[in-house]
mmCIF file of N, CA and C in Angstrom:
data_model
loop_
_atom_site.group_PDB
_atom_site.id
_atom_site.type_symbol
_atom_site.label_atom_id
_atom_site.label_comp_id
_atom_site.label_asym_id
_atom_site.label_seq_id
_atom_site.Cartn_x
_atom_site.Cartn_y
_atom_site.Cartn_z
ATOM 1 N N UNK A 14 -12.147 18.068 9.134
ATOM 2 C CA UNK A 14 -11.737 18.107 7.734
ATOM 3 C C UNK A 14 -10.320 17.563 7.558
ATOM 4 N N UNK A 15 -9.495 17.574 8.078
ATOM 5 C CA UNK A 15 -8.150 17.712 8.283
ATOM 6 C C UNK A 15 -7.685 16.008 8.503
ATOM 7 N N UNK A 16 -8.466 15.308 9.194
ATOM 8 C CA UNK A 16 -8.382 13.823 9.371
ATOM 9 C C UNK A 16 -9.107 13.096 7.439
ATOM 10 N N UNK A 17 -10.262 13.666 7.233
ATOM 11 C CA UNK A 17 -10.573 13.299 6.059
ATOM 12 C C UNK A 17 -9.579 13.339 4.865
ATOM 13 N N UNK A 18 -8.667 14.269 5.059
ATOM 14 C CA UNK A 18 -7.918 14.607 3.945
ATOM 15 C C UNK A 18 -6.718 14.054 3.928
ATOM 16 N N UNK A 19 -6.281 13.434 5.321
ATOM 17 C CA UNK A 19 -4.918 12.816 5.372
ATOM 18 C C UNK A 19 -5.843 10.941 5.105
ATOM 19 N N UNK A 20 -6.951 11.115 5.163
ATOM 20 C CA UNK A 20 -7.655 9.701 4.965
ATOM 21 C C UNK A 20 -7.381 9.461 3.295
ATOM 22 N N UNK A 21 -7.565 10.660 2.734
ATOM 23 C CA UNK A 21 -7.929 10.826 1.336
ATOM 24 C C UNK A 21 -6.494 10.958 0.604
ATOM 25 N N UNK A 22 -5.554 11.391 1.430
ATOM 26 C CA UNK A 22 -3.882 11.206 0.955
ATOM 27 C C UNK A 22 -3.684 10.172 1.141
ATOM 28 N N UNK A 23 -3.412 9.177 1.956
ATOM 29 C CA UNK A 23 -3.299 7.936 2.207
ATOM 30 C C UNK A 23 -3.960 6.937 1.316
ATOM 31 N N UNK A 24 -4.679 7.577 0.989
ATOM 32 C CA UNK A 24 -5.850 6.436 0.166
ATOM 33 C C UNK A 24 -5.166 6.828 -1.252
ATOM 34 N N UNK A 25 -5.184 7.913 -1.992
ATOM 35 C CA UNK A 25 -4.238 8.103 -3.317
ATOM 36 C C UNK A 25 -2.867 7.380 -2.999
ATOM 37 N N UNK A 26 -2.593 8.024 -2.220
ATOM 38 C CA UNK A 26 -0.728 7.668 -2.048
ATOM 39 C C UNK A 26 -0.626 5.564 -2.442
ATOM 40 N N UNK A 27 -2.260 5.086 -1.972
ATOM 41 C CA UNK A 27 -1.611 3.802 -2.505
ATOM 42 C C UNK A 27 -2.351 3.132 -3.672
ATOM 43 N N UNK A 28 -2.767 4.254 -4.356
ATOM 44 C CA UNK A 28 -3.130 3.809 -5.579
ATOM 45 C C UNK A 28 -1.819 4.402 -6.527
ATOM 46 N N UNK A 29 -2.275 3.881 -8.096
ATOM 47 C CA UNK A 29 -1.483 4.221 -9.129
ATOM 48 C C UNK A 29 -1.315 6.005 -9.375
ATOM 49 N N UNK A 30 -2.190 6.562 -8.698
ATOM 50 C CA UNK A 30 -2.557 7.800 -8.332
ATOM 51 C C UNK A 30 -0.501 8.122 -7.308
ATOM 52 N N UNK A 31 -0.110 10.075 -7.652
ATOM 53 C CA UNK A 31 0.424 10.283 -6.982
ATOM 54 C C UNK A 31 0.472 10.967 -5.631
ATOM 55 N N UNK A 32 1.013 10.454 -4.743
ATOM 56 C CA UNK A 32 0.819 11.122 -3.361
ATOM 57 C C UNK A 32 2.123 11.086 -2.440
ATOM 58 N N UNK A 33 1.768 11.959 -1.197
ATOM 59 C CA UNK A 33 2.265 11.439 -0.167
ATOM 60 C C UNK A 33 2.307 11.521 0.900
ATOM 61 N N UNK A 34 1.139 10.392 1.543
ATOM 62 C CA UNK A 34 0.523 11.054 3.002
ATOM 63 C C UNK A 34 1.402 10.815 4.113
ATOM 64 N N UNK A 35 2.844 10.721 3.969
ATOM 65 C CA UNK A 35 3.935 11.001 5.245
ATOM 66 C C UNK A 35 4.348 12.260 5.415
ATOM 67 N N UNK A 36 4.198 12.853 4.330
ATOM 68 C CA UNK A 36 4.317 14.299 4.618
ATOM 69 C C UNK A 36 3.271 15.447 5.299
ATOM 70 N N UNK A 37 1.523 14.677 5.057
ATOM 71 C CA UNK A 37 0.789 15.372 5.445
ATOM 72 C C UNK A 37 0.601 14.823 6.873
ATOM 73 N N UNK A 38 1.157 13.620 6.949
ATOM 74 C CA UNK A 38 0.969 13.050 8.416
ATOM 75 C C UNK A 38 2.008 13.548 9.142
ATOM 76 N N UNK A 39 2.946 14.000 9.190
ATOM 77 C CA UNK A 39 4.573 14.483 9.915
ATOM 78 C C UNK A 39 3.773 16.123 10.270
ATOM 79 N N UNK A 40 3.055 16.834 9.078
ATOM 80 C CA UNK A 40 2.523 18.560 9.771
ATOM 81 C C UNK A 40 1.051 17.822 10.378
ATOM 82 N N UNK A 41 0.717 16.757 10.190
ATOM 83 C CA UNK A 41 -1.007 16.971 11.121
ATOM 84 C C UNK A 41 -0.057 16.456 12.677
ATOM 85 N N UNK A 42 1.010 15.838 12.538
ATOM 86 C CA UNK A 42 1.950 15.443 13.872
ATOM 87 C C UNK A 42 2.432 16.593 14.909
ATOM 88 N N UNK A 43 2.814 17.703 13.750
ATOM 89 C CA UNK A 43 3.309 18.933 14.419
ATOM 90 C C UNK A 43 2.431 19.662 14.611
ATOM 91 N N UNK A 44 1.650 19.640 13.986
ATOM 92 C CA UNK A 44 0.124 20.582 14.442
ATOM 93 C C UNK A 44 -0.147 20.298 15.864
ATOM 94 N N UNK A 45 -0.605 19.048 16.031
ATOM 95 C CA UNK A 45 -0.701 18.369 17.558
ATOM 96 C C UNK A 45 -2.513 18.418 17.602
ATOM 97 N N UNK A 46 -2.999 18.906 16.950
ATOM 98 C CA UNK A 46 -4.647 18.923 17.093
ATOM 99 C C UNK A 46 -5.264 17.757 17.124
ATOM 100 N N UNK A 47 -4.755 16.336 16.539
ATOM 101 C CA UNK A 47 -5.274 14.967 16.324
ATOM 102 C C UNK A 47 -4.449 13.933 17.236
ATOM 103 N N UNK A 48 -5.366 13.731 17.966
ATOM 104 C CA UNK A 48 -4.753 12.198 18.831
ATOM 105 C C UNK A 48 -3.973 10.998 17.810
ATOM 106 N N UNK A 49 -2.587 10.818 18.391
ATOM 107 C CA UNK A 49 -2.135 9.590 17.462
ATOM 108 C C UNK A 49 -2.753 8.255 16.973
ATOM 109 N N UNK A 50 -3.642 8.049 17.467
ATOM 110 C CA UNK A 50 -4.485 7.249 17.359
ATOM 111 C C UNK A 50 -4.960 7.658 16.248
ATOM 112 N N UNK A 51 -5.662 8.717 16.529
ATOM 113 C CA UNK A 51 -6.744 8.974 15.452
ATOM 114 C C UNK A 51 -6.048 9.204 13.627
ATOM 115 N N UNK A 52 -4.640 9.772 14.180
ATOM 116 C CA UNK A 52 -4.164 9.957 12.762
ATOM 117 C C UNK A 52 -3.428 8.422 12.121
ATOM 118 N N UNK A 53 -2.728 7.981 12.798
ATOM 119 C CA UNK A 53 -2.909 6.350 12.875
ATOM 120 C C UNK A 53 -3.962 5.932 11.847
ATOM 121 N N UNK A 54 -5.336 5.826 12.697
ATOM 122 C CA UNK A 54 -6.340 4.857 12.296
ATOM 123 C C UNK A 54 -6.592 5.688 10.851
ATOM 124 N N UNK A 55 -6.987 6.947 10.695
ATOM 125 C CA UNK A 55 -7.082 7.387 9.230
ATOM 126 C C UNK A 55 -6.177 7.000 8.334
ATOM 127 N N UNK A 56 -5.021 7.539 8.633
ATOM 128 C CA UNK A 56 -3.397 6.783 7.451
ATOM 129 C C UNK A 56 -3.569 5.631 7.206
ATOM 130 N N UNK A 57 -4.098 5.140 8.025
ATOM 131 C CA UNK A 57 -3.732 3.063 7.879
ATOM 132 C C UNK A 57 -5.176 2.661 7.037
ATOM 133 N N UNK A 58 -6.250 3.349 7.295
ATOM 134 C CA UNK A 58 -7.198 3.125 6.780
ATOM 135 C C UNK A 58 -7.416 3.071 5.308
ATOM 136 N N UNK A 59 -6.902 4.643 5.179
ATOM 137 C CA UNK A 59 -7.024 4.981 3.665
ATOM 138 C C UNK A 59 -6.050 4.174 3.050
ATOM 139 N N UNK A 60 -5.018 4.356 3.461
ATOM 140 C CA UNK A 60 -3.512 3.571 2.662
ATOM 141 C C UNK A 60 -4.393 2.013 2.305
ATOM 142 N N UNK A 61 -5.205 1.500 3.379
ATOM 143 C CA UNK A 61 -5.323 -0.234 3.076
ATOM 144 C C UNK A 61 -6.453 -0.363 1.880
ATOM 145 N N UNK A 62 -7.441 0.444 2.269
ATOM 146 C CA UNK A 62 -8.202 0.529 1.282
ATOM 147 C C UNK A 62 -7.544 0.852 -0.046
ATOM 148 N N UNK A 63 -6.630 2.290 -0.359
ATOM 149 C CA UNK A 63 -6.276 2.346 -1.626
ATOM 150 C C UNK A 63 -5.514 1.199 -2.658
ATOM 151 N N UNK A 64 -4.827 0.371 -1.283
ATOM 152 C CA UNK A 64 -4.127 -0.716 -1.986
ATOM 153 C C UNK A 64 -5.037 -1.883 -2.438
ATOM 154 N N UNK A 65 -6.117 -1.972 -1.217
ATOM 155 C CA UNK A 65 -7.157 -3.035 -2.069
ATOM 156 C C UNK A 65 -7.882 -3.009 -3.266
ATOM 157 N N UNK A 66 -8.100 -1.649 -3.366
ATOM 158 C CA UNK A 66 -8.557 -0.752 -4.725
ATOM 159 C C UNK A 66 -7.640 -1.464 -5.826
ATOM 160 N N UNK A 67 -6.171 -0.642 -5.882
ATOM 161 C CA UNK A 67 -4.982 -1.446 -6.355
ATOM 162 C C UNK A 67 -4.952 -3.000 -6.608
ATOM 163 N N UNK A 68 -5.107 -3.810 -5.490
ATOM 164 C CA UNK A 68 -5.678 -5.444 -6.070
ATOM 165 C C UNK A 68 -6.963 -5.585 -6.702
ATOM 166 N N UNK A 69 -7.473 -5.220 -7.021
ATOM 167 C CA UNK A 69 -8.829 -5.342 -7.700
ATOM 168 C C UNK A 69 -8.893 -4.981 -8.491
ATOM 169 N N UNK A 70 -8.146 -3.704 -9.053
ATOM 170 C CA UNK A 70 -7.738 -3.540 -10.728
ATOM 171 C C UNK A 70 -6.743 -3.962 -11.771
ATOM 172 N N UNK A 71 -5.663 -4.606 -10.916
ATOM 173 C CA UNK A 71 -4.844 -5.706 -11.040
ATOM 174 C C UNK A 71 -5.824 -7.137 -11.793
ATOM 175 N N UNK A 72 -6.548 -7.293 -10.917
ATOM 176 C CA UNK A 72 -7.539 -8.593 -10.562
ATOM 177 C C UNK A 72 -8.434 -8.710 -12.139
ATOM 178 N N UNK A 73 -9.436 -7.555 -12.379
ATOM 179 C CA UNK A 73 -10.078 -7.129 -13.342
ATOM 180 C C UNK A 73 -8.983 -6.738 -14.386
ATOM 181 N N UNK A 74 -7.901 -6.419 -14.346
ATOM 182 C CA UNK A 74 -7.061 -6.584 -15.355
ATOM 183 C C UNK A 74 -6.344 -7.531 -16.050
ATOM 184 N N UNK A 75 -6.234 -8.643 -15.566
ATOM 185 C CA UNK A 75 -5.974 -10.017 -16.004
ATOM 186 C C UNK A 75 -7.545 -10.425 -17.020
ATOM 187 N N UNK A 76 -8.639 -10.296 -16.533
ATOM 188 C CA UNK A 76 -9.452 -10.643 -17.097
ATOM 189 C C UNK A 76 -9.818 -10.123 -18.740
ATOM 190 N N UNK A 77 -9.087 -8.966 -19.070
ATOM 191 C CA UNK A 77 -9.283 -8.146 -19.871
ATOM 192 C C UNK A 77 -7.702 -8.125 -20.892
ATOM 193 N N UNK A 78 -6.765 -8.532 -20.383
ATOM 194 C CA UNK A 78 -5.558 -8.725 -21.153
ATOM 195 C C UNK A 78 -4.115 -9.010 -20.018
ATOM 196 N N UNK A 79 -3.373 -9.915 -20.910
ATOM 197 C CA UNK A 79 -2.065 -10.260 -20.016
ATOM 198 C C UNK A 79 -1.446 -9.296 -20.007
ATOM 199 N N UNK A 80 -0.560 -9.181 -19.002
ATOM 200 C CA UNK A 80 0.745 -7.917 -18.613
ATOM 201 C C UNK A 80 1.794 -9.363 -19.726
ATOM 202 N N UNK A 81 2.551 -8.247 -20.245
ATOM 203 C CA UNK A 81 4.139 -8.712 -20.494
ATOM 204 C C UNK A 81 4.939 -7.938 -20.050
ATOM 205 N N UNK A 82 5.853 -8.765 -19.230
ATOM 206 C CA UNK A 82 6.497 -8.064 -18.628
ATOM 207 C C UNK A 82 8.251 -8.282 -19.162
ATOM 208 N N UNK A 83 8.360 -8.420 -20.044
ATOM 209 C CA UNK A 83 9.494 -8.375 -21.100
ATOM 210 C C UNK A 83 10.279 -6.726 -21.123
ATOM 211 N N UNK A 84 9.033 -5.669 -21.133
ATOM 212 C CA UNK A 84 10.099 -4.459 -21.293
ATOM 213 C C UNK A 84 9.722 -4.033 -20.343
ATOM 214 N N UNK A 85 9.325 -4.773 -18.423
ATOM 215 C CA UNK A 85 9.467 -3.703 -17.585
ATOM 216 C C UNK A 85 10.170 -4.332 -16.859
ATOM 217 N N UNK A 86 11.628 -4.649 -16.260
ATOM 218 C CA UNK A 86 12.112 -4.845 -15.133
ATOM 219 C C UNK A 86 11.643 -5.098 -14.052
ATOM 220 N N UNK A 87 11.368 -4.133 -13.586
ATOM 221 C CA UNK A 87 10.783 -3.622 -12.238
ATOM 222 C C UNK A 87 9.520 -4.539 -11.918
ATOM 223 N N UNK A 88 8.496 -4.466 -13.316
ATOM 224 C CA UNK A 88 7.830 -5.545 -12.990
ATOM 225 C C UNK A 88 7.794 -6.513 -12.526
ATOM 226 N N UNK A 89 8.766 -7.341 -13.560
ATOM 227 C CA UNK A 89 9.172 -8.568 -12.769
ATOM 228 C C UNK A 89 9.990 -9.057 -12.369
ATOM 229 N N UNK A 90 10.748 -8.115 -11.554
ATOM 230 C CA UNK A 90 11.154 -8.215 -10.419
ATOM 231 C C UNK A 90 9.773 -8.466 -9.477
ATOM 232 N N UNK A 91 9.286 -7.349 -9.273
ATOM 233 C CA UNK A 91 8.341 -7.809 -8.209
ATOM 234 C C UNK A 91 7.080 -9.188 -8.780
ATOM 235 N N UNK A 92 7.101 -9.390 -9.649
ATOM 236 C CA UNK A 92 6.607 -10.406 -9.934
ATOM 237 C C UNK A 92 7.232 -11.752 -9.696
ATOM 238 N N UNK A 93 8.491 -11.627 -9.889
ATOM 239 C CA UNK A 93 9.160 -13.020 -9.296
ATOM 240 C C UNK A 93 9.101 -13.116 -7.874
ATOM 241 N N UNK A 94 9.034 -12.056 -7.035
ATOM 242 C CA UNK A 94 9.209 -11.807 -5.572
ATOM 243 C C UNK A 94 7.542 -12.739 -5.393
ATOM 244 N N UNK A 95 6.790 -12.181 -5.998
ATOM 245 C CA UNK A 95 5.455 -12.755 -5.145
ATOM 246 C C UNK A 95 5.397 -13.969 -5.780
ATOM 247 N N UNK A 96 5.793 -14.276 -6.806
ATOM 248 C CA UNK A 96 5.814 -15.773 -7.025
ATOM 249 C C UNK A 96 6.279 -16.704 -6.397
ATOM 250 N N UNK A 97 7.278 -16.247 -5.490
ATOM 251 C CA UNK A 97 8.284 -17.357 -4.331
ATOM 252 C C UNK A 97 7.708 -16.775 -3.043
ATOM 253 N N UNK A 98 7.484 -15.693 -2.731
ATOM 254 C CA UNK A 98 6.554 -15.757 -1.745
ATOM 255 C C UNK A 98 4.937 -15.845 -1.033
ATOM 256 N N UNK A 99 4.289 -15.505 -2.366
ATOM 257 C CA UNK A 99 3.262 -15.472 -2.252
ATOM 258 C C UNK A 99 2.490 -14.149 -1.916
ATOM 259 N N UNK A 100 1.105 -14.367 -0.684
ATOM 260 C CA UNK A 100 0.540 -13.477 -0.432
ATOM 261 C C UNK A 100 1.494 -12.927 0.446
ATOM 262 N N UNK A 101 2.403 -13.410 0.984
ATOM 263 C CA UNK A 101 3.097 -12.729 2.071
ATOM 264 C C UNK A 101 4.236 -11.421 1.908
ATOM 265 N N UNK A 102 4.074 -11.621 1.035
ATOM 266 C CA UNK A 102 5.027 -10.743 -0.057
ATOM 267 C C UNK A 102 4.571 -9.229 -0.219
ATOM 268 N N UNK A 103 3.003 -9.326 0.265
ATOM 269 C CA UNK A 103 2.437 -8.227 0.669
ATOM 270 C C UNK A 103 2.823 -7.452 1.420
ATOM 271 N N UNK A 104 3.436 -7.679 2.708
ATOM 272 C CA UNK A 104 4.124 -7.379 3.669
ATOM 273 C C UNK A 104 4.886 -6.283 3.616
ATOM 274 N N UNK A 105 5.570 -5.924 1.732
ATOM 275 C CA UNK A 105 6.176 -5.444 1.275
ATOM 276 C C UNK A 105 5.414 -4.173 0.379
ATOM 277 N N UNK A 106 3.719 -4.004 0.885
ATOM 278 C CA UNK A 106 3.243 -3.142 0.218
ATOM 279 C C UNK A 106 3.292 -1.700 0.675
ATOM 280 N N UNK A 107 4.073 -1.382 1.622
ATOM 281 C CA UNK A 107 4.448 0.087 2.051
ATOM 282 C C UNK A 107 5.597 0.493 1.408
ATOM 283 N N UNK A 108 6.205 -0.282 0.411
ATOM 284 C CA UNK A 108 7.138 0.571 0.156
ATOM 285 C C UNK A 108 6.787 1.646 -0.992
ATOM 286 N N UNK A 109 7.409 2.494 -1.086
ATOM 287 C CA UNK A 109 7.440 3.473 -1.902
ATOM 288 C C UNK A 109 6.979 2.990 -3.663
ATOM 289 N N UNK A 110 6.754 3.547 -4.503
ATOM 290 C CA UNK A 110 6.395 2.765 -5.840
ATOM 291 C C UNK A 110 6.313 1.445 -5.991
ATOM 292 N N UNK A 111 7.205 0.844 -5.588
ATOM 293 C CA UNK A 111 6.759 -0.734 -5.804
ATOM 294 C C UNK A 111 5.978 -1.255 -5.033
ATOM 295 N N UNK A 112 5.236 -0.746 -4.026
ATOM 296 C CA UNK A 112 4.100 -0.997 -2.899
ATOM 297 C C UNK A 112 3.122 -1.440 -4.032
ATOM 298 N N UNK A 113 2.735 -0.236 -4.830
ATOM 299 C CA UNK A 113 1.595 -0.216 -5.730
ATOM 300 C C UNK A 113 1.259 -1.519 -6.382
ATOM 301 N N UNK A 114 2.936 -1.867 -7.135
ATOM 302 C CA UNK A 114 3.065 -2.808 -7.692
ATOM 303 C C UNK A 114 2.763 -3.948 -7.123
ATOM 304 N N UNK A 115 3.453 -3.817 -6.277
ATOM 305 C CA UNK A 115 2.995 -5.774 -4.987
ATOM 306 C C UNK A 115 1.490 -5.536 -5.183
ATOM 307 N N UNK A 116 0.849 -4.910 -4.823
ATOM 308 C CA UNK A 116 -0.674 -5.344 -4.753
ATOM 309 C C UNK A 116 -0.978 -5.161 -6.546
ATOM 310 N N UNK A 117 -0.812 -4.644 -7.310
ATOM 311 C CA UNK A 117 -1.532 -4.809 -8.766
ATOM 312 C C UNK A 117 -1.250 -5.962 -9.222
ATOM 313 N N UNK A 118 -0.379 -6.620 -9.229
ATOM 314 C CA UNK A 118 0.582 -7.620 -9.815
ATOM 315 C C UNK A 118 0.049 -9.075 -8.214
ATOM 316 N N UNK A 119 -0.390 -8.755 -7.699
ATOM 317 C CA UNK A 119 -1.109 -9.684 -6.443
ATOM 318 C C UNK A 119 -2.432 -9.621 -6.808
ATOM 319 N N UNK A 120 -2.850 -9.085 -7.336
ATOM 320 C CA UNK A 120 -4.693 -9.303 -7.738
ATOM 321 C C UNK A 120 -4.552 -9.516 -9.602
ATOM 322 N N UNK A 121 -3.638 -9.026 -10.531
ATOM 323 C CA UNK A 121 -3.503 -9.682 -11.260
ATOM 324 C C UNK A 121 -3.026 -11.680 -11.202
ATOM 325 N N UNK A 122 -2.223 -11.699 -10.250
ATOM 326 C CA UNK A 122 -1.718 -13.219 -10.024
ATOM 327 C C UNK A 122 -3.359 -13.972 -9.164
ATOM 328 N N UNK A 123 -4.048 -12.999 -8.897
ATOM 329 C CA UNK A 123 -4.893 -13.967 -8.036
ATOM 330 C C UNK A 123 -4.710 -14.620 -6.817
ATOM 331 N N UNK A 124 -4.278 -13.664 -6.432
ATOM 332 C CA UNK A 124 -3.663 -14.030 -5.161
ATOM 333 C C UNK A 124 -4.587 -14.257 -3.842
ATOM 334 N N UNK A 125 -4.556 -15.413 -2.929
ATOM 335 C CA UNK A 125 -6.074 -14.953 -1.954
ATOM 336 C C UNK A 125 -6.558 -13.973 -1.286
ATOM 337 N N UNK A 126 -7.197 -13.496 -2.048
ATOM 338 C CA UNK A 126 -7.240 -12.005 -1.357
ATOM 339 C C UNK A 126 -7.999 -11.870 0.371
ATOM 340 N N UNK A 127 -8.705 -12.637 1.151
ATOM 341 C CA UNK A 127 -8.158 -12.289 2.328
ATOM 342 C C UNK A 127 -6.712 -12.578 2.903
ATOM 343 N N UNK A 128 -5.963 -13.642 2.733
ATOM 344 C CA UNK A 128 -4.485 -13.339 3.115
ATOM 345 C C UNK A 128 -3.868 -12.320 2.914
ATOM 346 N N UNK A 129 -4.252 -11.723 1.553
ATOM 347 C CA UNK A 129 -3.371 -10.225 0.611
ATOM 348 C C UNK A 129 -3.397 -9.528 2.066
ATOM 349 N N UNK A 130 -5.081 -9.137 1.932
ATOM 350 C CA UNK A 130 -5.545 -8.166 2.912
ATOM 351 C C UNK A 130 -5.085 -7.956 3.993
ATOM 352 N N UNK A 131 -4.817 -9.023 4.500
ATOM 353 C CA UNK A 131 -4.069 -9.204 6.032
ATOM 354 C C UNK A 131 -2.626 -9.131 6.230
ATOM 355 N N UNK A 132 -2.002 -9.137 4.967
ATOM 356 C CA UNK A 132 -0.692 -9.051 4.900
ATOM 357 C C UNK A 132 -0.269 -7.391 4.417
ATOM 358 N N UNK A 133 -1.365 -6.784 3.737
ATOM 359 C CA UNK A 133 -1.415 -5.460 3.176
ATOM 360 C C UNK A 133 -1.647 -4.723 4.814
ATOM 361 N N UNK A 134 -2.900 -5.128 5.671
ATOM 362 C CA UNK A 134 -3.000 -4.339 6.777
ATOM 363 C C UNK A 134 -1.517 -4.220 7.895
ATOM 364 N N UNK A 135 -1.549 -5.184 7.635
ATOM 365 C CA UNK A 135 -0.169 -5.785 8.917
ATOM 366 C C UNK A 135 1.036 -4.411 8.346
ATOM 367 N N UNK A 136 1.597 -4.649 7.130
ATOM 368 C CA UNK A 136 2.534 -4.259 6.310
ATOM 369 C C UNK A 136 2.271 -2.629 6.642
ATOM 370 N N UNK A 137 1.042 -2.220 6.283
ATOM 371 C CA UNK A 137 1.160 -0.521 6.229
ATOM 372 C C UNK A 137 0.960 -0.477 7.670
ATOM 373 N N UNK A 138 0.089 -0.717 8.475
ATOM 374 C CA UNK A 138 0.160 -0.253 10.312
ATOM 375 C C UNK A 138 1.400 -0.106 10.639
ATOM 376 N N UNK A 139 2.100 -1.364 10.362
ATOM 377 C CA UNK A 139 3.465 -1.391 10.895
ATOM 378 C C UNK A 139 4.657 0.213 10.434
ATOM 379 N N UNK A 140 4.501 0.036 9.180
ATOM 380 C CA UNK A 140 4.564 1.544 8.694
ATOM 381 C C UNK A 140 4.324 3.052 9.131
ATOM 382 N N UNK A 141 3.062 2.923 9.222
ATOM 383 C CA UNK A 141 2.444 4.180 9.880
ATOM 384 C C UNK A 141 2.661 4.666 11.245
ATOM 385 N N UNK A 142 2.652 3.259 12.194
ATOM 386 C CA UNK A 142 2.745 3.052 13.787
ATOM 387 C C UNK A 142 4.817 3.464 13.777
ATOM 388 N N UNK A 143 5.281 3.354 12.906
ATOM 389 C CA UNK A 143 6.907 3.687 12.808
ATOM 390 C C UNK A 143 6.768 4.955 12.495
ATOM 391 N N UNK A 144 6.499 5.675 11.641
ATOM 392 C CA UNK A 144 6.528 6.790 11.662
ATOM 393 C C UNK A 144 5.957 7.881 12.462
ATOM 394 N N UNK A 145 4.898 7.307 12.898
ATOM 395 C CA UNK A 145 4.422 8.568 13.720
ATOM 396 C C UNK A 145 5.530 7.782 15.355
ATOM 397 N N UNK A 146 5.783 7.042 15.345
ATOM 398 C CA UNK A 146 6.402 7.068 16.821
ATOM 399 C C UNK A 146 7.457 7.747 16.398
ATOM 400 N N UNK A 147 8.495 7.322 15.561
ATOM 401 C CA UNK A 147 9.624 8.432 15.071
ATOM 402 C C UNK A 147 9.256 9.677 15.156
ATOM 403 N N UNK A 148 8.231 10.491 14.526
ATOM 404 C CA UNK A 148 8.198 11.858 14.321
ATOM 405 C C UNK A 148 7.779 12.447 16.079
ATOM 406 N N UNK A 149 7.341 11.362 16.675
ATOM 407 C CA UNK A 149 6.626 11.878 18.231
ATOM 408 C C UNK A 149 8.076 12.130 18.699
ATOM 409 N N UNK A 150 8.635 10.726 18.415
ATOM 410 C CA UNK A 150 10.557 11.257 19.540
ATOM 411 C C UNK A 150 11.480 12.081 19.384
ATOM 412 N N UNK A 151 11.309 12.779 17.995
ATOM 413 C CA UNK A 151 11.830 14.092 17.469
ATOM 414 C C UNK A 151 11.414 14.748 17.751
ATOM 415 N N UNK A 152 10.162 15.549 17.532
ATOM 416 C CA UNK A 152 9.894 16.579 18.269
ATOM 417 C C UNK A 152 9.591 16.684 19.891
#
């Protein structure tokens, strides 16, 4: 149960949905009951999926009406970011709130979504594989 649910935090945490599966991943760490691996492959799982979720309503949201991004900053900011970088810009989808954004604003732009994908997987492993090695050398 306990792997499903940090699957199922991970997976909110990268939608527009609020979460935050570093916190449930740092006590399933101290617990010690789940091989790093295994909590690894769940975190990274759910997190990639929720963000692809995230590009695809982005994606279906262009089709249905334009974003203006006149009264959000933040928007486009990250909208200018993926415009000069592209899909690679994905890379940048672990971060905290604006993660969300790189991928909504990447499937709104139409972005290729297997590159996204591969730049979304790369981006959160790298993430996940940092934190749980951090939290292993602390305790």
């Amino acid at each position: 149960m306990g792997l499903w649910l940090l699957f199922l935090s991970s997976f909110t945490s990268a939608t527009i949905l609020p979460g935050s599966s570093e916190i449930l991943l740092t006590a399933m760490l101290i617990e010690g009951s789940w091989s790093h691996w295994q909590l690894f492959i769940m975190a990274t799982s759910g997190n990639v999926l929720g963000s692809i979720l995230t590009f695809y309503m982005g994606y279906f949201i262009y089709a249905k009406k334009p974003i203006d991004f006149s009264e959000h900053k933040h928007y486009r900011r990250v909208h200018d970011v993926i415009q000069r970088w592209g899909w690679s810009s994905l890379l940048l989808s672990w971060l905290p709130i604006f993660g969300d954004v790189f991928c909504l604003l990447a499937g709104w732009l139409r972005l290729n979504p297997v590159l996204s994908f591969i730049a979304i997987i790369f981006g959160k492993a790298i993430r996940y594989a940092i934190l749980i090695w951090f939290m292993s050398s602390v305790s």
